[in-house]
Short mmCIF file of N, CA and C in Angstrom, two decimals:
data_model
loop_
_atom_site.label_atom_id
_atom_site.label_comp_id
_atom_site.label_asym_id
_atom_site.label_seq_id
_atom_site.Cartn_x
_atom_site.Cartn_y
_atom_site.Cartn_z
N MET A 1 -8.31 33.22 33.03
CA MET A 1 -7.35 32.24 32.55
C MET A 1 -8.04 30.89 32.28
N GLU A 2 -8.92 30.47 33.18
CA GLU A 2 -9.63 29.20 33.01
C GLU A 2 -10.55 29.26 31.79
N ASP A 3 -11.16 30.42 31.52
CA ASP A 3 -12.01 30.57 30.34
C ASP A 3 -11.20 30.39 29.07
N GLN A 4 -9.96 30.90 29.05
CA GLN A 4 -9.10 30.73 27.88
C GLN A 4 -8.77 29.25 27.65
N ARG A 5 -8.48 28.56 28.75
CA ARG A 5 -8.15 27.14 28.64
C ARG A 5 -9.35 26.36 28.13
N GLU A 6 -10.53 26.62 28.68
CA GLU A 6 -11.72 25.91 28.22
C GLU A 6 -12.00 26.23 26.76
N ALA A 7 -11.83 27.46 26.36
CA ALA A 7 -12.03 27.84 24.96
C ALA A 7 -11.06 27.07 24.05
N LEU A 8 -9.81 26.96 24.49
CA LEU A 8 -8.81 26.22 23.72
C LEU A 8 -9.17 24.74 23.64
N LEU A 9 -9.61 24.17 24.76
CA LEU A 9 -10.02 22.76 24.76
C LEU A 9 -11.20 22.53 23.83
N ARG A 10 -12.13 23.46 23.80
CA ARG A 10 -13.28 23.36 22.89
C ARG A 10 -12.84 23.45 21.43
N GLN A 11 -11.82 24.27 21.16
CA GLN A 11 -11.28 24.37 19.80
C GLN A 11 -10.62 23.04 19.40
N ILE A 12 -9.91 22.43 20.35
CA ILE A 12 -9.30 21.12 20.08
C ILE A 12 -10.39 20.10 19.78
N TRP A 13 -11.46 20.13 20.58
CA TRP A 13 -12.58 19.21 20.39
C TRP A 13 -13.18 19.40 18.99
N ALA A 14 -13.40 20.63 18.61
CA ALA A 14 -13.98 20.94 17.29
C ALA A 14 -13.03 20.49 16.17
N ALA A 15 -11.74 20.69 16.36
CA ALA A 15 -10.76 20.27 15.35
C ALA A 15 -10.75 18.75 15.21
N GLN A 16 -10.90 18.03 16.32
CA GLN A 16 -10.97 16.56 16.28
C GLN A 16 -12.23 16.12 15.53
N ASP A 17 -13.35 16.79 15.80
CA ASP A 17 -14.59 16.47 15.09
C ASP A 17 -14.42 16.69 13.59
N GLU A 18 -13.79 17.81 13.23
CA GLU A 18 -13.56 18.10 11.81
C GLU A 18 -12.65 17.04 11.18
N ALA A 19 -11.59 16.65 11.89
CA ALA A 19 -10.68 15.62 11.38
C ALA A 19 -11.43 14.30 11.17
N TYR A 20 -12.28 13.95 12.14
CA TYR A 20 -13.06 12.72 12.01
C TYR A 20 -13.95 12.79 10.77
N ASP A 21 -14.66 13.90 10.60
CA ASP A 21 -15.56 14.05 9.45
C ASP A 21 -14.80 13.94 8.13
N LEU A 22 -13.62 14.55 8.07
CA LEU A 22 -12.82 14.48 6.84
C LEU A 22 -12.32 13.06 6.58
N MET A 23 -11.86 12.38 7.63
CA MET A 23 -11.40 11.00 7.45
C MET A 23 -12.55 10.08 7.06
N TYR A 24 -13.72 10.31 7.67
CA TYR A 24 -14.88 9.49 7.33
C TYR A 24 -15.26 9.69 5.86
N GLU A 25 -15.28 10.95 5.44
CA GLU A 25 -15.61 11.25 4.04
C GLU A 25 -14.58 10.62 3.10
N TYR A 26 -13.30 10.76 3.43
CA TYR A 26 -12.23 10.20 2.60
C TYR A 26 -12.38 8.69 2.49
N ASP A 27 -12.64 8.02 3.61
CA ASP A 27 -12.76 6.57 3.61
C ASP A 27 -13.99 6.09 2.85
N SER A 28 -15.01 6.92 2.74
CA SER A 28 -16.24 6.49 2.06
C SER A 28 -16.17 6.67 0.55
N LEU A 29 -15.14 7.35 0.06
CA LEU A 29 -15.02 7.60 -1.37
C LEU A 29 -14.16 6.54 -2.06
N PRO A 30 -14.49 6.20 -3.31
CA PRO A 30 -13.59 5.33 -4.06
C PRO A 30 -12.35 6.12 -4.47
N HIS A 31 -11.22 5.44 -4.55
CA HIS A 31 -9.96 6.09 -4.90
C HIS A 31 -9.32 5.37 -6.07
N GLN A 32 -8.63 6.13 -6.89
CA GLN A 32 -7.95 5.59 -8.05
C GLN A 32 -6.49 5.31 -7.69
N TYR A 33 -6.08 4.06 -7.84
CA TYR A 33 -4.71 3.66 -7.60
C TYR A 33 -4.21 3.03 -8.90
N GLY A 34 -3.41 3.78 -9.62
CA GLY A 34 -2.99 3.31 -10.93
C GLY A 34 -4.22 3.22 -11.82
N GLU A 35 -4.44 2.05 -12.39
CA GLU A 35 -5.59 1.84 -13.28
C GLU A 35 -6.82 1.37 -12.54
N ASN A 36 -6.72 1.17 -11.24
CA ASN A 36 -7.79 0.53 -10.48
C ASN A 36 -8.44 1.46 -9.47
N THR A 37 -9.72 1.23 -9.26
CA THR A 37 -10.50 2.00 -8.29
C THR A 37 -10.92 1.07 -7.17
N LEU A 38 -10.69 1.52 -5.93
CA LEU A 38 -11.15 0.74 -4.79
C LEU A 38 -11.40 1.63 -3.59
N TYR A 39 -12.16 1.09 -2.65
CA TYR A 39 -12.48 1.78 -1.41
C TYR A 39 -11.40 1.50 -0.38
N GLN A 40 -11.35 2.35 0.64
CA GLN A 40 -10.33 2.20 1.68
C GLN A 40 -10.42 0.85 2.37
N SER A 41 -11.63 0.36 2.61
CA SER A 41 -11.76 -0.94 3.27
C SER A 41 -11.12 -2.04 2.42
N GLU A 42 -11.26 -1.93 1.10
CA GLU A 42 -10.62 -2.88 0.20
C GLU A 42 -9.10 -2.69 0.22
N ALA A 43 -8.67 -1.43 0.20
CA ALA A 43 -7.23 -1.13 0.20
C ALA A 43 -6.56 -1.66 1.46
N HIS A 44 -7.23 -1.53 2.61
CA HIS A 44 -6.65 -2.03 3.86
C HIS A 44 -6.42 -3.54 3.78
N ILE A 45 -7.38 -4.24 3.22
CA ILE A 45 -7.25 -5.70 3.12
C ILE A 45 -6.18 -6.06 2.09
N ILE A 46 -6.15 -5.37 0.97
CA ILE A 46 -5.08 -5.60 -0.02
C ILE A 46 -3.72 -5.40 0.64
N ASP A 47 -3.58 -4.30 1.41
CA ASP A 47 -2.31 -4.02 2.09
C ASP A 47 -1.92 -5.14 3.04
N LEU A 48 -2.86 -5.60 3.84
CA LEU A 48 -2.54 -6.66 4.81
C LEU A 48 -2.16 -7.97 4.13
N ILE A 49 -2.86 -8.30 3.05
CA ILE A 49 -2.51 -9.53 2.34
C ILE A 49 -1.14 -9.35 1.67
N GLY A 50 -0.88 -8.16 1.13
CA GLY A 50 0.42 -7.90 0.52
C GLY A 50 1.56 -7.97 1.53
N GLU A 51 1.31 -7.49 2.73
CA GLU A 51 2.33 -7.50 3.79
C GLU A 51 2.44 -8.85 4.47
N HIS A 52 1.35 -9.62 4.48
CA HIS A 52 1.32 -10.91 5.19
C HIS A 52 0.68 -11.99 4.32
N PRO A 53 1.38 -12.40 3.24
CA PRO A 53 0.81 -13.48 2.43
C PRO A 53 0.51 -14.68 3.34
N GLU A 54 -0.55 -15.38 3.04
CA GLU A 54 -1.05 -16.53 3.80
C GLU A 54 -1.96 -16.13 4.95
N ILE A 55 -2.18 -14.84 5.16
CA ILE A 55 -3.09 -14.41 6.23
C ILE A 55 -4.47 -15.01 5.97
N THR A 56 -5.24 -15.21 7.01
CA THR A 56 -6.60 -15.75 6.87
C THR A 56 -7.61 -14.64 7.12
N VAL A 57 -8.85 -14.91 6.76
CA VAL A 57 -9.92 -13.94 6.99
C VAL A 57 -10.06 -13.67 8.49
N THR A 58 -9.94 -14.70 9.30
CA THR A 58 -10.04 -14.53 10.76
C THR A 58 -8.94 -13.61 11.27
N GLU A 59 -7.74 -13.79 10.75
CA GLU A 59 -6.62 -12.93 11.16
C GLU A 59 -6.83 -11.50 10.67
N LEU A 60 -7.34 -11.34 9.45
CA LEU A 60 -7.67 -9.99 8.95
C LEU A 60 -8.65 -9.31 9.89
N ALA A 61 -9.69 -10.05 10.27
CA ALA A 61 -10.72 -9.49 11.15
C ALA A 61 -10.12 -9.03 12.48
N ALA A 62 -9.22 -9.82 13.03
CA ALA A 62 -8.60 -9.45 14.31
C ALA A 62 -7.77 -8.18 14.16
N VAL A 63 -6.99 -8.08 13.09
CA VAL A 63 -6.15 -6.90 12.89
C VAL A 63 -6.99 -5.66 12.64
N LEU A 64 -8.03 -5.80 11.82
CA LEU A 64 -8.87 -4.65 11.44
C LEU A 64 -9.97 -4.35 12.45
N LYS A 65 -10.11 -5.23 13.45
CA LYS A 65 -11.16 -5.08 14.47
C LYS A 65 -12.55 -5.03 13.81
N LYS A 66 -12.75 -5.98 12.89
CA LYS A 66 -14.02 -6.15 12.20
C LYS A 66 -14.46 -7.59 12.41
N THR A 67 -15.67 -7.87 12.01
CA THR A 67 -16.13 -9.25 12.11
C THR A 67 -15.56 -10.07 10.95
N PRO A 68 -15.36 -11.36 11.17
CA PRO A 68 -14.92 -12.20 10.05
C PRO A 68 -15.88 -12.13 8.86
N SER A 69 -17.17 -12.00 9.15
CA SER A 69 -18.16 -11.91 8.08
C SER A 69 -17.94 -10.66 7.22
N ALA A 70 -17.66 -9.52 7.87
CA ALA A 70 -17.41 -8.28 7.11
C ALA A 70 -16.17 -8.42 6.25
N CYS A 71 -15.12 -9.03 6.80
CA CYS A 71 -13.89 -9.23 6.03
C CYS A 71 -14.12 -10.21 4.89
N SER A 72 -14.91 -11.25 5.13
CA SER A 72 -15.21 -12.22 4.08
C SER A 72 -15.91 -11.57 2.90
N GLN A 73 -16.82 -10.65 3.19
CA GLN A 73 -17.53 -9.96 2.11
C GLN A 73 -16.57 -9.16 1.25
N ILE A 74 -15.64 -8.47 1.89
CA ILE A 74 -14.67 -7.67 1.13
C ILE A 74 -13.74 -8.59 0.35
N VAL A 75 -13.28 -9.66 0.98
CA VAL A 75 -12.41 -10.62 0.28
C VAL A 75 -13.14 -11.20 -0.93
N ARG A 76 -14.42 -11.50 -0.78
CA ARG A 76 -15.20 -12.01 -1.91
C ARG A 76 -15.20 -11.01 -3.07
N LYS A 77 -15.37 -9.72 -2.77
CA LYS A 77 -15.33 -8.68 -3.81
C LYS A 77 -13.95 -8.61 -4.46
N LEU A 78 -12.91 -8.71 -3.65
CA LEU A 78 -11.55 -8.65 -4.18
C LEU A 78 -11.23 -9.89 -5.03
N ARG A 79 -11.78 -11.03 -4.66
CA ARG A 79 -11.61 -12.23 -5.49
C ARG A 79 -12.33 -12.04 -6.82
N ALA A 80 -13.53 -11.47 -6.78
CA ALA A 80 -14.30 -11.24 -8.01
C ALA A 80 -13.57 -10.27 -8.95
N LYS A 81 -12.82 -9.35 -8.39
CA LYS A 81 -12.04 -8.40 -9.19
C LYS A 81 -10.74 -9.02 -9.68
N GLY A 82 -10.43 -10.21 -9.20
CA GLY A 82 -9.23 -10.90 -9.63
C GLY A 82 -7.97 -10.45 -8.92
N TRP A 83 -8.10 -9.85 -7.75
CA TRP A 83 -6.95 -9.32 -7.02
C TRP A 83 -6.47 -10.23 -5.88
N VAL A 84 -7.35 -11.11 -5.42
CA VAL A 84 -7.04 -11.98 -4.28
C VAL A 84 -7.44 -13.40 -4.63
N THR A 85 -6.67 -14.33 -4.13
CA THR A 85 -7.00 -15.74 -4.26
C THR A 85 -6.96 -16.39 -2.89
N GLN A 86 -7.82 -17.40 -2.70
CA GLN A 86 -7.85 -18.16 -1.46
C GLN A 86 -7.35 -19.57 -1.76
N VAL A 87 -6.44 -20.05 -0.94
CA VAL A 87 -5.88 -21.38 -1.12
C VAL A 87 -6.07 -22.17 0.17
N ARG A 88 -6.62 -23.37 0.02
CA ARG A 88 -6.84 -24.22 1.19
C ARG A 88 -5.49 -24.56 1.84
N ASN A 89 -5.43 -24.41 3.14
CA ASN A 89 -4.21 -24.70 3.91
C ASN A 89 -3.97 -26.21 3.90
N VAL A 90 -2.75 -26.61 3.54
CA VAL A 90 -2.45 -28.05 3.43
C VAL A 90 -2.44 -28.74 4.79
N GLU A 91 -2.16 -28.00 5.86
CA GLU A 91 -2.10 -28.59 7.20
C GLU A 91 -3.46 -28.65 7.89
N ASN A 92 -4.37 -27.74 7.49
CA ASN A 92 -5.70 -27.70 8.08
C ASN A 92 -6.68 -27.31 6.98
N ASN A 93 -7.40 -28.28 6.45
CA ASN A 93 -8.24 -28.02 5.28
C ASN A 93 -9.47 -27.15 5.57
N ARG A 94 -9.67 -26.77 6.82
CA ARG A 94 -10.76 -25.84 7.15
C ARG A 94 -10.32 -24.38 7.03
N ILE A 95 -9.01 -24.17 6.85
CA ILE A 95 -8.44 -22.82 6.78
C ILE A 95 -8.09 -22.49 5.34
N PHE A 96 -8.40 -21.26 4.94
CA PHE A 96 -8.00 -20.77 3.63
C PHE A 96 -7.03 -19.61 3.82
N ASN A 97 -5.89 -19.71 3.17
CA ASN A 97 -4.90 -18.63 3.20
C ASN A 97 -5.14 -17.71 2.01
N LEU A 98 -4.86 -16.42 2.23
CA LEU A 98 -5.11 -15.41 1.20
C LEU A 98 -3.79 -14.95 0.58
N TYR A 99 -3.84 -14.75 -0.73
CA TYR A 99 -2.68 -14.28 -1.49
C TYR A 99 -3.15 -13.25 -2.50
N LEU A 100 -2.26 -12.36 -2.89
CA LEU A 100 -2.55 -11.43 -3.98
C LEU A 100 -2.22 -12.10 -5.31
N THR A 101 -3.07 -11.88 -6.29
CA THR A 101 -2.76 -12.32 -7.64
C THR A 101 -1.75 -11.33 -8.22
N ASP A 102 -1.30 -11.56 -9.44
CA ASP A 102 -0.38 -10.61 -10.07
C ASP A 102 -1.02 -9.23 -10.19
N SER A 103 -2.29 -9.17 -10.59
CA SER A 103 -2.95 -7.86 -10.69
C SER A 103 -3.20 -7.28 -9.29
N GLY A 104 -3.45 -8.12 -8.31
CA GLY A 104 -3.58 -7.65 -6.92
C GLY A 104 -2.28 -7.08 -6.41
N GLN A 105 -1.18 -7.68 -6.81
CA GLN A 105 0.14 -7.19 -6.42
C GLN A 105 0.38 -5.80 -7.02
N ARG A 106 -0.08 -5.57 -8.24
CA ARG A 106 0.05 -4.23 -8.86
C ARG A 106 -0.79 -3.21 -8.11
N VAL A 107 -2.01 -3.60 -7.72
CA VAL A 107 -2.87 -2.70 -6.95
C VAL A 107 -2.18 -2.36 -5.63
N TYR A 108 -1.63 -3.36 -4.97
CA TYR A 108 -0.91 -3.17 -3.71
C TYR A 108 0.25 -2.20 -3.89
N GLN A 109 1.02 -2.39 -4.94
CA GLN A 109 2.16 -1.50 -5.19
C GLN A 109 1.70 -0.08 -5.50
N ASP A 110 0.63 0.06 -6.29
CA ASP A 110 0.09 1.40 -6.61
C ASP A 110 -0.43 2.09 -5.36
N HIS A 111 -1.13 1.32 -4.51
CA HIS A 111 -1.66 1.89 -3.28
C HIS A 111 -0.54 2.31 -2.34
N THR A 112 0.49 1.48 -2.24
CA THR A 112 1.64 1.79 -1.39
C THR A 112 2.33 3.07 -1.87
N ALA A 113 2.52 3.19 -3.17
CA ALA A 113 3.15 4.40 -3.74
C ALA A 113 2.28 5.63 -3.46
N PHE A 114 0.97 5.48 -3.61
CA PHE A 114 0.06 6.60 -3.33
C PHE A 114 0.14 7.02 -1.86
N ASN A 115 0.14 6.04 -0.96
CA ASN A 115 0.25 6.35 0.47
C ASN A 115 1.55 7.06 0.79
N GLN A 116 2.64 6.61 0.21
CA GLN A 116 3.94 7.24 0.45
C GLN A 116 3.94 8.68 -0.05
N SER A 117 3.30 8.91 -1.17
CA SER A 117 3.20 10.27 -1.72
C SER A 117 2.37 11.17 -0.80
N CYS A 118 1.24 10.65 -0.31
CA CYS A 118 0.39 11.42 0.62
C CYS A 118 1.15 11.73 1.91
N GLN A 119 1.86 10.74 2.41
CA GLN A 119 2.63 10.95 3.64
C GLN A 119 3.69 12.01 3.43
N ALA A 120 4.40 11.95 2.33
CA ALA A 120 5.46 12.93 2.05
C ALA A 120 4.87 14.32 1.95
N SER A 121 3.73 14.46 1.32
CA SER A 121 3.07 15.76 1.20
C SER A 121 2.66 16.30 2.56
N THR A 122 2.08 15.43 3.38
CA THR A 122 1.67 15.84 4.73
C THR A 122 2.89 16.22 5.58
N PHE A 123 3.93 15.43 5.50
CA PHE A 123 5.14 15.72 6.27
C PHE A 123 5.73 17.08 5.85
N ARG A 124 5.67 17.39 4.56
CA ARG A 124 6.15 18.71 4.10
C ARG A 124 5.31 19.83 4.71
N MET A 125 4.00 19.60 4.82
CA MET A 125 3.13 20.62 5.41
C MET A 125 3.45 20.85 6.89
N LEU A 126 3.97 19.83 7.55
CA LEU A 126 4.27 19.91 8.98
C LEU A 126 5.69 20.39 9.27
N GLU A 127 6.45 20.69 8.23
CA GLU A 127 7.84 21.13 8.41
C GLU A 127 7.95 22.42 9.22
N THR A 128 6.89 23.21 9.27
CA THR A 128 6.94 24.48 10.01
C THR A 128 6.93 24.28 11.52
N PHE A 129 6.61 23.06 11.95
CA PHE A 129 6.55 22.79 13.39
C PHE A 129 7.88 22.21 13.87
N SER A 130 8.29 22.61 15.06
CA SER A 130 9.52 22.08 15.65
C SER A 130 9.28 20.65 16.12
N THR A 131 10.36 19.94 16.35
CA THR A 131 10.27 18.58 16.89
C THR A 131 9.53 18.60 18.22
N GLN A 132 9.82 19.59 19.05
CA GLN A 132 9.16 19.69 20.35
C GLN A 132 7.65 19.91 20.19
N GLU A 133 7.26 20.75 19.25
CA GLU A 133 5.82 20.97 19.02
C GLU A 133 5.15 19.68 18.55
N LEU A 134 5.81 18.96 17.68
CA LEU A 134 5.25 17.69 17.21
C LEU A 134 5.15 16.67 18.34
N GLU A 135 6.15 16.64 19.20
CA GLU A 135 6.11 15.73 20.35
C GLU A 135 4.96 16.09 21.28
N HIS A 136 4.72 17.37 21.48
CA HIS A 136 3.59 17.80 22.32
C HIS A 136 2.27 17.39 21.69
N HIS A 137 2.17 17.59 20.38
CA HIS A 137 0.94 17.19 19.70
C HIS A 137 0.70 15.69 19.88
N LEU A 138 1.75 14.90 19.71
CA LEU A 138 1.63 13.45 19.86
C LEU A 138 1.18 13.08 21.27
N MET A 139 1.72 13.75 22.27
CA MET A 139 1.29 13.48 23.65
C MET A 139 -0.19 13.80 23.84
N VAL A 140 -0.63 14.93 23.30
CA VAL A 140 -2.05 15.31 23.40
C VAL A 140 -2.91 14.30 22.65
N GLN A 141 -2.50 13.92 21.43
CA GLN A 141 -3.29 12.98 20.64
C GLN A 141 -3.40 11.63 21.34
N ARG A 142 -2.32 11.18 21.95
CA ARG A 142 -2.39 9.91 22.67
C ARG A 142 -3.35 9.98 23.85
N LYS A 143 -3.37 11.10 24.53
CA LYS A 143 -4.29 11.27 25.66
C LYS A 143 -5.74 11.31 25.14
N LEU A 144 -5.96 11.99 24.02
CA LEU A 144 -7.29 12.00 23.41
C LEU A 144 -7.71 10.59 23.01
N ASN A 145 -6.78 9.82 22.46
CA ASN A 145 -7.08 8.44 22.09
C ASN A 145 -7.47 7.61 23.31
N GLU A 146 -6.82 7.85 24.43
CA GLU A 146 -7.21 7.17 25.67
C GLU A 146 -8.66 7.50 26.03
N ALA A 147 -9.00 8.78 25.90
CA ALA A 147 -10.38 9.20 26.21
C ALA A 147 -11.37 8.53 25.26
N TYR A 148 -11.03 8.48 23.96
CA TYR A 148 -11.91 7.83 22.99
C TYR A 148 -12.05 6.34 23.30
N GLN A 149 -10.94 5.69 23.65
CA GLN A 149 -10.99 4.27 23.99
C GLN A 149 -11.87 4.04 25.22
N SER A 150 -11.76 4.92 26.18
CA SER A 150 -12.60 4.82 27.37
C SER A 150 -14.08 4.99 27.00
N ASP A 151 -14.37 5.95 26.13
CA ASP A 151 -15.75 6.15 25.68
C ASP A 151 -16.29 4.92 24.97
N VAL A 152 -15.45 4.31 24.12
CA VAL A 152 -15.85 3.10 23.41
C VAL A 152 -16.15 1.99 24.41
N GLN A 153 -15.26 1.78 25.36
CA GLN A 153 -15.46 0.73 26.34
C GLN A 153 -16.70 0.98 27.19
N ASN A 154 -16.91 2.22 27.61
CA ASN A 154 -18.11 2.55 28.39
C ASN A 154 -19.38 2.28 27.59
N SER A 155 -19.36 2.60 26.30
CA SER A 155 -20.53 2.34 25.46
C SER A 155 -20.77 0.85 25.32
N LYS A 156 -19.69 0.07 25.13
CA LYS A 156 -19.84 -1.38 25.04
C LYS A 156 -20.38 -1.95 26.34
N ASP A 157 -19.84 -1.47 27.47
CA ASP A 157 -20.31 -1.94 28.77
C ASP A 157 -21.77 -1.60 28.98
N CYS A 158 -22.16 -0.41 28.56
CA CYS A 158 -23.55 0.02 28.70
C CYS A 158 -24.47 -0.86 27.86
N LEU A 159 -24.04 -1.19 26.64
CA LEU A 159 -24.84 -2.07 25.78
C LEU A 159 -24.99 -3.45 26.41
N LEU A 160 -23.92 -3.98 26.98
CA LEU A 160 -24.00 -5.28 27.62
C LEU A 160 -24.92 -5.24 28.83
N TYR A 161 -24.83 -4.13 29.57
CA TYR A 161 -25.62 -3.99 30.79
C TYR A 161 -27.10 -3.84 30.47
N THR A 162 -27.41 -3.12 29.39
CA THR A 162 -28.81 -2.83 29.08
C THR A 162 -29.44 -3.81 28.11
N SER A 163 -28.63 -4.73 27.54
CA SER A 163 -29.19 -5.72 26.63
C SER A 163 -30.08 -6.67 27.41
N PRO A 164 -31.23 -6.97 26.84
CA PRO A 164 -32.12 -7.91 27.54
C PRO A 164 -31.51 -9.31 27.55
N SER A 165 -31.75 -10.01 28.61
CA SER A 165 -31.28 -11.40 28.68
C SER A 165 -32.16 -12.23 27.78
N PRO A 166 -31.72 -13.42 27.39
CA PRO A 166 -32.55 -14.28 26.52
C PRO A 166 -33.91 -14.56 27.15
N ARG A 167 -33.97 -14.63 28.47
CA ARG A 167 -35.23 -14.88 29.16
C ARG A 167 -36.18 -13.69 28.98
N ASP A 168 -35.61 -12.44 28.96
CA ASP A 168 -36.44 -11.25 28.83
C ASP A 168 -37.04 -11.12 27.42
N ARG A 169 -36.43 -11.76 26.44
CA ARG A 169 -36.88 -11.63 25.04
C ARG A 169 -38.08 -12.50 24.75
N SER A 170 -38.30 -13.51 25.51
CA SER A 170 -39.40 -14.43 25.18
C SER A 170 -40.71 -13.98 25.74
#
């Protein structure tokens, strides 16, 4: 009985690895949204600006769990494409608020429609599962996410612990 359980757990592990690989591949590819092509990292930022006009690069970075520098680079590309504009905040001239241009708004709408279509297709594929089965899957996925979060934290702690101090570098 224990061998069956371990075999099942290993299958779950393998399925998670496969899901990660597929999501990684999907995110690394450019996608066509209406007349425009963009990467997922760009689409995420377009979505956030569309949902939260006036958001700042710092706020984007916090939501996306990226560095402000990484978000700034993507925003710069989106500005060059004419999809995003930065406006100096009237109350604090060190802050720039982000807005979608008219063409950026069309990209946002096309991306939103595409996401809704993908979601509807996926939900149709899952219609064969009962509500209870889906609830069980969600419970398992949340527990797996806890394990992944713990692994991330342990890795960060290990890096902090093993990083040389400034004195050791000289």
